[in-house]
N, CA and C of each residue as an Amber inpcrd file, in Angstrom:
protein
   564
  87.9870000   8.0650000 -28.3760000  87.1460000   8.0870000 -29.4750000
  87.9190000   8.9500000 -30.7170000  87.9830000   9.9890000 -30.3010000
  88.6100000  10.8560000 -31.2520000  89.8830000  10.3690000 -32.1850000
  90.6930000   9.3550000 -31.1230000  91.9290000   8.7630000 -31.3380000
  91.5780000   7.7200000 -32.6950000  90.1810000   7.1440000 -32.6680000
  90.1710000   6.1040000 -33.5310000  89.8780000   6.9900000 -34.8330000
  89.0210000   7.6570000 -34.2470000  88.2580000   9.1910000 -35.8160000
  89.6370000   9.5100000 -36.7560000  90.5040000   9.6530000 -36.0960000
  91.7990000  10.4810000 -36.3350000  92.4540000   9.4030000 -37.4800000
  92.5200000   8.0400000 -36.4890000  93.4050000   6.6730000 -37.3620000
  92.9100000   6.7120000 -38.8890000  91.4040000   7.2450000 -39.4200000
  90.9210000   6.8360000 -40.5960000  91.3720000   7.5210000 -41.4140000
  92.0370000   6.8660000 -42.5500000  92.7080000   7.7920000 -43.7210000
  92.4810000   8.3150000 -44.7810000  90.8240000   7.8660000 -44.9050000
  89.8720000   8.3410000 -45.5970000  89.4730000   9.7740000 -46.2810000
  88.7850000  10.0010000 -44.7300000  88.2940000  11.3760000 -44.3070000
  88.6530000  12.0180000 -43.3600000  89.5560000  11.9740000 -42.7670000
  89.8620000  12.5080000 -41.5650000  90.2340000  13.8440000 -41.7000000
  90.0500000  14.6230000 -42.9860000  90.5760000  15.7700000 -43.5570000
  88.7120000  16.1270000 -43.5290000  88.0890000  15.9900000 -43.5750000
  86.7360000  16.7760000 -43.7420000  86.1720000  16.3270000 -42.8120000
  85.5820000  17.8600000 -42.2180000  84.8200000  18.1520000 -41.1020000
  83.4620000  17.5970000 -40.7490000  82.8700000  17.4030000 -41.9890000
  81.2360000  16.8710000 -41.7510000  81.6740000  15.6650000 -41.3750000
  82.5470000  14.8540000 -42.1400000  82.5090000  13.3600000 -42.2360000
  82.8760000  13.1500000 -40.5540000  83.6410000  13.8800000 -39.7010000
  84.4260000  13.1210000 -38.3640000  83.1770000  13.7370000 -37.5610000
  82.5260000  14.7110000 -37.6440000  81.1510000  15.3510000 -36.8840000
  80.4270000  14.2780000 -37.3170000  80.0770000  13.5340000 -38.3650000
  79.5300000  12.5300000 -38.1350000  79.6390000  11.1980000 -37.5290000
  81.0570000  11.3420000 -37.9100000  81.3840000   9.7610000 -37.0510000
  81.5780000   9.8010000 -35.5770000  81.6940000  11.5240000 -35.1380000
  82.0620000  11.4590000 -33.7200000  80.3530000  11.4120000 -33.1370000
  79.3300000  11.8090000 -33.7730000  77.8610000  11.5010000 -33.2940000
  77.9140000   9.9680000 -33.6630000  77.9920000   9.4370000 -34.4870000
  77.8460000   7.9370000 -34.5770000  78.3550000   7.2140000 -33.2030000
  79.5820000   7.6900000 -33.3310000  80.3080000   6.8910000 -31.8820000
  79.5450000   7.1310000 -30.7160000  79.3260000   8.6170000 -30.4860000
  78.1720000   8.6060000 -29.5060000  76.9020000   8.1760000 -29.1010000
  75.9040000   8.0840000 -30.1770000  75.3110000   7.4760000 -30.2780000
  75.7860000   5.3650000 -29.8210000  76.4920000   5.1400000 -30.7560000
  77.0160000   3.9040000 -30.2920000  77.0730000   3.7080000 -28.8400000
  77.7490000   4.5500000 -28.0700000  78.1080000   4.4370000 -26.7250000
  76.8470000   4.5950000 -25.9800000  75.7440000   5.1520000 -26.7980000
  74.3270000   5.4740000 -25.4810000  73.8420000   4.2730000 -25.8600000
  73.7860000   3.7660000 -27.1300000  73.0090000   2.4550000 -26.9900000
  73.3670000   1.1380000 -26.5550000  75.2500000   1.3810000 -26.3910000
  75.6440000   0.0050000 -25.6310000  75.3690000   0.2240000 -24.2790000
  75.4490000   1.1260000 -23.3540000  75.1220000   1.7640000 -22.2890000
  73.2520000   1.3070000 -21.5650000  72.5490000   1.6690000 -22.9350000
  70.9180000   1.0290000 -22.8140000  71.1640000  -0.1970000 -23.0980000
  71.4290000  -0.8000000 -23.5680000  71.6640000  -2.3010000 -24.1040000
  72.1420000  -3.2250000 -22.7930000  73.2840000  -2.4580000 -22.1410000
  74.1270000  -3.1470000 -20.8300000  72.9010000  -3.0810000 -19.5710000
  72.1240000  -1.7840000 -19.3420000  71.0340000  -1.4370000 -18.7900000
  69.8030000  -2.6640000 -18.8930000  69.2070000  -2.8200000 -20.0780000
  68.5650000  -4.0850000 -20.4520000  68.8810000  -5.1310000 -20.2690000
  70.4370000  -5.5910000 -20.0840000  70.5240000  -6.7750000 -19.4400000
  70.6290000  -6.9700000 -18.2100000  70.8430000  -6.0530000 -17.6980000
  70.8750000  -6.3520000 -16.2940000  69.2770000  -6.3340000 -15.9110000
  68.6310000  -5.2220000 -16.5280000  66.8640000  -4.9940000 -15.9850000
  66.4170000  -6.7380000 -16.1510000  66.7970000  -7.0290000 -17.5680000
  66.3570000  -8.9970000 -18.1980000  66.9390000  -9.8190000 -16.8140000
  68.2090000  -9.8990000 -16.9930000  68.7190000 -10.4320000 -15.5640000
  68.1510000 -10.5170000 -13.8690000  67.4280000  -9.4700000 -13.5690000
  67.2100000  -9.1200000 -12.3910000  65.9390000  -9.9470000 -12.6940000
  64.4470000  -9.4040000 -13.7120000  63.5510000  -9.9520000 -13.5630000
  63.4170000 -11.6150000 -13.8320000  65.0300000 -11.8470000 -14.1200000
  64.8840000 -13.2700000 -14.6750000  64.7880000 -14.0670000 -13.5910000
  65.8170000 -13.2540000 -12.4060000  66.2930000 -14.0670000 -10.8060000
  64.5700000 -13.3130000 -10.0610000  63.9090000 -12.6620000 -10.3900000
  62.6350000 -12.7000000  -9.6290000  61.9440000 -13.6720000 -10.1620000
  61.7880000 -13.5420000 -11.8420000  60.4870000 -15.2940000 -12.1280000
  61.0520000 -16.7200000 -11.2770000  62.4040000 -16.8100000 -11.4670000
  63.1740000 -18.1250000 -11.0360000  62.5370000 -18.1200000  -9.8660000
  62.7110000 -17.1950000  -8.7210000  62.0070000 -16.9860000  -7.7620000
  60.4570000 -17.1000000  -7.2340000  59.6310000 -16.7070000  -8.3120000
  58.0100000 -17.0490000  -8.1680000  58.2270000 -18.6310000  -8.4310000
  59.1570000 -18.9190000  -9.6770000  58.6110000 -20.3340000  -9.9360000
  58.7010000 -20.9540000  -8.5630000  60.0580000 -20.8490000  -8.0430000
  60.2320000 -21.4820000  -6.5890000  59.2010000 -21.6390000  -6.0140000
  58.8280000 -20.5380000  -5.2920000  57.5080000 -20.4650000  -4.5170000
  56.3480000 -21.0110000  -5.4050000  56.1240000 -20.7060000  -6.1650000
  54.8800000 -21.2770000  -6.8500000  54.9750000 -23.3220000  -6.5410000
  56.4000000 -23.7610000  -7.0400000  57.0780000 -25.2640000  -7.1300000
  56.2920000 -25.9160000  -5.5240000  56.9180000 -24.7270000  -4.3640000
  56.3620000 -25.1620000  -3.1810000  55.3760000 -25.0390000  -2.9230000
  54.5120000 -24.1550000  -3.0060000  52.9170000 -23.7830000  -3.0690000
  52.0130000 -25.3570000  -3.7380000  52.8210000 -25.4960000  -4.8200000
  52.0190000 -26.4880000  -5.2650000  51.9660000 -27.6110000  -4.4870000
  53.5200000 -27.9770000  -4.8140000  53.8300000 -29.1490000  -3.7050000
  52.8030000 -28.9600000  -1.7850000  52.8510000 -28.4030000  -1.5890000
  52.1330000 -28.0490000  -0.3950000  50.5230000 -28.4930000  -0.8690000
  49.7210000 -27.9300000  -1.8460000  48.8030000 -28.0870000  -1.8940000
  48.6200000 -29.5340000  -2.3270000  49.6930000 -30.3350000  -3.0210000
  49.1380000 -31.8540000  -3.2690000  49.2730000 -32.4440000  -2.1020000
  50.1890000 -32.2490000  -1.2700000  49.7640000 -33.2050000   0.0500000
  48.5480000 -32.8760000   0.9590000  48.2240000 -31.5100000   0.9370000
  47.0470000 -31.0310000   1.4050000  45.7820000 -31.7730000   0.9500000
  46.3540000 -32.0890000  -0.5760000  44.8330000 -32.4900000  -1.1870000
  45.0890000 -34.1320000  -0.7980000  46.1030000 -34.7240000  -0.5460000
  46.3650000 -35.8970000  -0.7180000  45.7320000 -36.2380000   1.0880000
  46.2730000 -35.6730000   2.0170000  45.6560000 -35.7480000   3.2940000
  44.1920000 -35.7170000   3.1400000  43.4170000 -34.7480000   3.0730000
  42.0100000 -34.2340000   3.0550000  41.7140000 -36.1990000   2.0930000
  42.0380000 -36.2560000   1.0950000  41.8350000 -37.2360000   0.3940000
  41.1390000 -38.6600000   1.1980000  42.7750000 -38.5730000   1.8870000
  42.6210000 -39.8680000   2.4750000  42.0690000 -40.2130000   3.7260000
  41.2810000 -38.7770000   4.5320000  40.6480000 -39.0230000   5.2140000
  39.2000000 -38.5960000   5.1270000  38.8160000 -38.2890000   4.1230000
  37.3550000 -38.4180000   3.5490000  37.5280000 -39.7590000   3.1560000
  38.4590000 -40.3010000   2.4010000  38.1070000 -41.8770000   2.2580000
  38.1290000 -43.2330000   3.4820000  38.9660000 -42.2910000   4.1700000
  38.7420000 -43.3660000   5.8050000  37.3290000 -42.8670000   6.3060000
  36.2890000 -41.5790000   6.3560000  35.3730000 -41.1570000   6.7980000
  34.1480000 -42.4050000   5.7370000  34.3330000 -42.3460000   4.4070000
  33.7420000 -43.4410000   3.6680000  33.3640000 -44.4940000   4.0960000
  34.8700000 -45.2900000   4.4330000  34.6120000 -46.2460000   5.5790000
  33.8330000 -46.7600000   6.8990000  33.8050000 -45.8050000   7.3750000
  33.1650000 -45.1510000   8.6770000  31.4560000 -45.2070000   8.2330000
  31.7710000 -44.0980000   7.2750000  30.1500000 -44.3120000   7.0890000
  29.4920000 -45.4350000   6.4080000  30.2280000 -46.3780000   5.7330000
  29.6860000 -47.4990000   4.9230000  29.3570000 -48.6230000   5.9760000
  30.2330000 -48.0240000   7.3990000  30.3410000 -49.0660000   8.2500000
  29.4270000 -49.1170000   9.2700000  28.2520000 -48.4760000   8.8060000
  26.8830000 -47.4710000   9.7050000  25.7890000 -47.9360000   8.6140000
  25.9480000 -48.5540000   7.4190000  24.5210000 -48.9830000   6.8530000
  24.5490000 -50.2930000   6.9650000  23.2630000 -50.9280000   6.8930000
  23.0460000 -51.8710000   7.1480000  23.2560000 -53.0300000   5.9850000
  24.3970000 -54.5190000   6.3110000  24.4100000 -54.8550000   5.5830000
  23.5500000 -56.1090000   4.9470000  24.1320000 -56.8030000   4.1310000
  23.3490000 -57.9540000   3.2220000  22.8630000 -58.9930000   3.8130000
  23.6060000 -58.9560000   4.8770000  23.0310000 -60.2380000   6.6860000
  21.7850000 -59.8600000   6.9500000  21.5330000 -58.3950000   7.2590000
  20.4980000 -57.8060000   7.5720000  18.9910000 -58.2720000   7.0950000
  19.7590000 -57.4450000   5.9010000  18.7290000 -57.7500000   4.9660000
  17.7450000 -59.1540000   4.4000000  18.6510000 -59.9650000   4.6580000
  18.5670000 -61.3730000   4.3410000  17.7680000 -61.6780000   5.1460000
  17.9790000 -61.6170000   6.7430000  17.4490000 -62.0030000   7.7750000
  15.6450000 -62.1210000   7.4970000  15.2550000 -60.4890000   6.9670000
  13.8980000 -60.3530000   7.2120000  12.9770000 -60.4670000   5.6920000
  13.8890000 -59.8840000   4.4450000  13.5730000 -59.9550000   2.8770000
  14.1170000 -60.9770000   1.9650000  12.5650000 -61.4460000   1.2170000
  13.6800000 -62.8830000   0.2080000  14.2110000 -61.8710000  -0.8250000
  13.4640000 -60.7980000  -1.1090000  13.7400000 -60.3570000  -2.5030000
  13.6410000 -58.6040000  -2.3430000  14.8030000 -58.4220000  -2.8300000
  15.1850000 -56.8770000  -2.7290000  16.6950000 -56.7320000  -3.3680000
  16.9110000 -55.2950000  -3.7830000  18.1680000 -54.9770000  -4.2690000
  18.1340000 -53.5350000  -3.2530000  19.2360000 -52.9610000  -3.6690000
  20.2950000 -51.9650000  -3.4770000  20.8840000 -51.1870000  -4.1610000
  20.5950000 -50.1170000  -4.3930000  20.9690000 -49.6220000  -5.0350000
  21.2440000 -48.1200000  -4.3100000  23.0730000 -48.0230000  -4.2910000
  23.5200000 -47.3660000  -3.7930000  24.7370000 -46.6110000  -4.3910000
  24.7180000 -45.4080000  -5.3810000  25.8390000 -45.0050000  -5.3780000
  25.7650000 -43.3800000  -5.4330000  26.3980000 -42.9470000  -4.0560000
  26.7610000 -41.6650000  -3.8300000  27.1060000 -40.9340000  -4.8290000
  26.8890000 -39.4340000  -4.8210000  27.3870000 -38.7040000  -6.0740000
  29.2640000 -38.0990000  -5.5790000  29.2300000 -38.3390000  -4.3740000
  30.5980000 -37.6820000  -3.7460000  31.2810000 -39.0210000  -3.1360000
  32.5480000 -38.6730000  -2.7230000  33.2250000 -40.0330000  -1.9470000
  32.4050000 -40.1100000  -0.7690000  31.7280000 -39.3800000  -0.0550000
  31.0740000 -39.1540000   1.3500000  29.4890000 -38.5460000   0.4180000
  28.4930000 -39.4490000   1.5420000  27.3560000 -38.3600000   0.7890000
  26.2580000 -38.6260000   1.9870000  25.3000000 -37.5020000   1.6840000
  24.1530000 -37.5610000   2.2320000  23.1110000 -38.4600000   2.6790000
  23.4120000 -38.9410000   1.3900000  22.4160000 -40.5100000   1.2680000
  22.8050000 -41.3860000   1.8770000  21.4550000 -42.1960000   2.6520000
  21.7120000 -43.3270000   3.2340000  20.5260000 -44.2100000   3.1620000
  20.9750000 -45.8900000   3.8760000  19.8640000 -46.3220000   3.7990000
  19.7980000 -46.4290000   5.3120000  18.9080000 -47.2560000   5.9470000
  18.4880000 -47.9040000   7.3030000  18.0520000 -49.0780000   7.3630000
  17.7710000 -49.6600000   8.3150000  16.7080000 -50.9570000   8.6740000
  17.3530000 -51.2450000   9.9760000  16.1230000 -51.6610000  10.5630000
  15.9660000 -52.6090000  11.6800000  14.4840000 -53.6160000  11.8970000
  15.1380000 -54.5500000  12.2860000  14.0730000 -55.7130000  12.4130000
  13.4640000 -56.2770000  14.1300000  12.6060000 -56.0740000  14.3590000
  12.3530000 -56.0730000  15.7520000  10.9990000 -56.7820000  15.3690000
  10.6940000 -57.9280000  16.1230000   9.4200000 -58.6130000  15.8370000
   8.4270000 -59.0740000  15.2200000   8.9670000 -59.1080000  14.1560000
   8.4990000 -59.4890000  12.8980000   7.7460000 -58.2930000  12.3540000
   8.5910000 -57.0820000  12.7960000   8.0580000 -55.7870000  11.8470000
   9.5930000 -55.4790000  11.7210000   9.6720000 -55.0550000  10.1400000
  10.7620000 -54.6210000   9.5290000  10.1900000 -52.7280000   9.3450000
  11.3810000 -51.9750000   9.6600000  11.4320000 -50.4840000   9.1070000
  12.6470000 -49.9850000   8.4240000  12.2130000 -50.0020000   7.2430000
  13.5590000 -49.6980000   6.2540000  13.0870000 -48.2640000   5.6540000
  13.9970000 -47.4030000   5.5940000  14.0870000 -45.9490000   5.5520000
  15.3600000 -45.8040000   4.4220000  14.9140000 -44.9130000   3.4500000
  16.0170000 -44.6350000   2.1950000  15.8140000 -43.0760000   2.7340000
  16.8500000 -42.6400000   2.6990000  16.6390000 -41.1910000   3.2090000
  17.9420000 -40.2230000   2.1510000  17.8650000 -39.1270000   1.7510000
  18.4660000 -38.0130000   1.3110000  18.7550000 -36.8300000   2.2620000
  19.7600000 -36.7580000   2.5420000  20.2970000 -35.5190000   3.6400000
  20.5900000 -34.1930000   2.9830000  19.8570000 -33.1220000   3.6710000
  20.8420000 -32.3800000   3.0960000  22.2730000 -31.6730000   2.6130000
  22.4160000 -31.2640000   1.5180000  23.9920000 -31.1720000   1.3270000
  24.5290000 -32.3150000   0.8090000  25.8570000 -31.8490000   0.1280000
  26.4970000 -33.1840000  -0.4310000  28.0380000 -33.2850000   0.2110000
  28.5150000 -34.4060000   0.1440000  29.7030000 -34.6460000   0.3780000
  30.0160000 -34.8070000   1.8640000  31.0290000 -33.6630000   2.1990000
  31.1870000 -33.3210000   3.6590000  29.8510000 -33.2760000   4.6110000
  29.4250000 -32.4240000   4.3580000  28.1250000 -31.8780000   5.0940000
  27.0620000 -32.8050000   5.2700000  27.0110000 -33.1260000   4.0460000
  26.0180000 -34.3590000   3.5640000  26.2080000 -35.3570000   4.5920000
  27.6180000 -35.9430000   4.8850000  27.3120000 -36.8240000   5.5190000
  27.4870000 -36.7910000   6.6470000  27.6750000 -35.5890000   7.4890000
  27.5200000 -35.1160000   8.4460000  25.9730000 -35.5160000   8.9750000
  24.7800000 -35.2140000   7.9950000  23.9610000 -35.1780000   8.3260000
  23.2750000 -36.5420000   8.5790000  23.9230000 -37.4380000   7.1250000
  23.6270000 -38.6850000   6.9520000  23.8890000 -39.3490000   8.3830000
  25.0290000 -38.9110000   8.9450000  25.3700000 -39.4950000  10.3860000
  24.5390000 -39.3780000  11.5200000  23.9090000 -38.2270000  11.6530000
  23.0220000 -37.6550000  12.3400000  21.9270000 -38.0860000  12.5770000
  21.8910000 -38.7100000  11.3490000  20.0390000 -39.0830000  10.7930000
  20.2750000 -40.5770000  11.4400000  21.2600000 -41.8010000  11.5450000
  21.4530000 -42.2460000  11.3140000  21.5290000 -43.0830000  12.9730000
  22.1450000 -42.3140000  13.7870000  22.2980000 -41.9330000  15.0830000
  20.6210000 -41.8380000  15.5380000  20.1040000 -40.6810000  15.1640000
  18.8360000 -40.6650000  15.6260000  17.6910000 -41.6690000  15.4280000
  17.7860000 -42.1040000  14.0960000  16.6450000 -43.1680000  13.7650000
  16.7800000 -44.2110000  14.7980000  18.2700000 -44.9590000  14.9860000
  18.6390000 -45.6920000  16.5050000  18.0790000 -45.7760000  17.7860000
  18.4870000 -44.4170000  17.8030000  17.7000000 -43.9710000  19.3760000
  16.2530000 -43.9340000  19.3290000  15.5070000 -43.1990000  17.9450000
  14.2820000 -43.3770000  18.0540000  13.4150000 -44.5000000  17.9950000
  13.9210000 -45.6640000  16.8160000  12.9730000 -47.2620000  16.4370000
  13.8890000 -48.1290000  17.6700000  15.2330000 -48.1420000  17.5860000
  15.7010000 -49.1760000  18.5080000  15.3840000 -48.8600000  19.8760000
  16.2620000 -47.9740000  19.9200000  16.1570000 -47.0820000  21.5970000
  14.8660000 -47.0530000  22.1980000  13.7880000 -46.3450000  21.6620000
  12.5800000 -46.2140000  22.1120000  11.3300000 -46.8660000  21.7060000
  11.4390000 -47.4880000  21.1040000  10.7600000 -48.4500000  20.0630000
   9.6890000 -47.9040000  19.9680000   9.8330000 -46.8070000  19.0270000
   8.4880000 -46.2280000  18.3430000   8.9590000 -46.7600000  16.5560000
   7.8870000 -47.7830000  16.6900000   7.7080000 -47.6510000  14.7800000
   6.3820000 -47.1900000  14.1750000   5.5450000 -46.1680000  14.6360000
   4.9450000 -45.4980000  13.8450000   5.5630000 -44.2790000  12.9160000
   5.5110000 -44.7100000  11.4530000   6.2400000 -43.6090000  10.5840000
   6.1350000 -42.3140000  10.4450000   4.6800000 -42.1030000  10.8330000
   4.6530000 -40.7630000  11.6830000   5.2910000 -40.0530000  12.4170000
   5.2240000 -40.7180000  13.7730000   5.8930000 -40.6730000  14.8460000
   7.7140000 -40.6550000  15.0270000   8.1550000 -41.4740000  14.0820000
   9.5950000 -41.6290000  13.4270000  10.0540000 -40.3760000  13.0390000
   9.0860000 -39.9390000  11.8140000   9.7060000 -38.5140000  11.0840000
   9.4170000 -37.1970000  12.1670000   8.3300000 -37.5070000  12.9050000
   8.2000000 -36.4300000  13.3330000   9.6400000 -35.7900000  14.3750000
   9.5490000 -37.1670000  15.3360000  10.9910000 -37.2130000  16.1640000
  12.2470000 -36.8040000  15.5630000  12.4560000 -37.3100000  14.4710000
  13.6580000 -37.1890000  13.8290000  13.5180000 -35.5780000  13.2060000
  12.8430000 -35.1430000  12.7740000  12.7950000 -33.7740000  12.2630000
  13.0400000 -32.9200000  13.8120000  12.4080000 -33.3300000  14.6160000
  12.7940000 -32.6420000  15.7680000  13.9340000 -32.5470000  16.5910000
  14.4150000 -33.6270000  16.4910000  16.0120000 -34.1360000  16.9720000
  17.1080000 -33.2440000  16.0380000  16.7820000 -33.6240000  14.5950000
  17.5300000 -32.7170000  13.9560000  17.6350000 -30.9650000  14.0340000
  16.0660000 -30.5340000  13.9270000  16.1190000 -29.2010000  14.4180000
  16.9790000 -28.6550000  15.6280000  16.8720000 -29.6480000  16.7670000
  16.9180000 -29.2410000  18.0020000  19.1840000 -29.3350000  18.0590000
  19.4630000 -30.1530000  17.4900000  20.9090000 -30.2600000  17.0140000
  21.5080000 -29.1080000  16.4100000  20.6190000 -28.4380000  15.5210000
  20.9250000 -27.1000000  15.6890000  20.8810000 -25.7910000  16.1100000
  20.4870000 -25.6060000  17.3810000  19.7890000 -24.8470000  17.9790000
  21.1470000 -24.1290000  18.8380000  20.9040000 -22.9100000  18.8490000
  22.2100000 -22.0300000  19.2860000  21.6400000 -21.1050000  19.8420000
  21.6130000 -20.9390000  21.4400000  21.3340000 -20.0480000  22.3660000
  19.9390000 -19.8500000  22.3820000  19.1630000 -21.1460000  22.1550000
  18.3630000 -20.7570000  22.4600000  17.2690000 -20.6870000  21.0840000
  18.0640000 -20.5870000  19.8960000  17.1390000 -20.4470000  18.9600000
  17.9090000 -20.9520000  17.7280000  16.8920000 -21.9420000  16.4580000
  17.6050000 -22.4840000  15.7700000  17.8820000 -21.7420000  14.9620000
  19.4770000 -21.8010000  14.1420000  20.2370000 -21.2680000  13.4470000
  19.7320000 -21.4210000  11.8630000  20.1630000 -20.3670000  11.0930000
  19.3710000 -19.8770000  10.0560000  20.4190000 -21.1870000   9.0400000
  19.8380000 -22.3430000   8.9040000  20.1980000 -23.4290000   8.4390000
  19.6190000 -23.7540000   7.3130000  19.8930000 -23.9600000   6.6630000
  18.9350000 -25.3850000   5.5990000  19.2580000 -26.7480000   5.6520000
  19.0500000 -27.5840000   7.0220000  19.0600000 -28.8700000   7.0160000
  17.9930000 -29.8430000   7.2020000  17.9080000 -30.7920000   6.5910000
  16.4150000 -31.5210000   6.5700000  17.1290000 -32.6150000   6.2180000
  16.3760000 -33.7850000   6.1010000  16.4540000 -35.0830000   5.2260000
  14.8920000 -35.4680000   4.3820000  15.0510000 -36.0360000   3.2720000
  13.6360000 -36.3910000   2.9180000  13.6890000 -37.9120000   2.0880000
């Protein structure tokens, strides 16, 4: 460093100038070292960020695959749930004028309708199970199974008995170790 300073021809005899030049050279060396450290720190942080981006991309892709699988499964569940609902043919056999307005909030639903016709007696039920989405769909499936058992299987056609037995079956299905679970389950 002193060699560069001594090569300067204009002020090489003035001690104050030489001292100032030495100080500035030292400041430049210090700043250069600091800049080099900052470059290394930025490079390290850049590598960390790139790694985090790679992890985030892998996680996003995994979530997207899981979402696709879940959605596919729920769409299939809708097909199963829809297959259990009475079709137009069943309604046409016993009703001349009717309409069905069935617009579930989610892909699968706790809302369902049910119908049975026997000996010129028709039972039509529109129900709204507790819960939305998958939990509501399970409740509606239970309702359909229980209604088939109560009305078709046991031949019960009185509305009060149907509702009482349906309520009992729903509550019984949530029993655990002899007591009803603290669950808000039901149908309107």
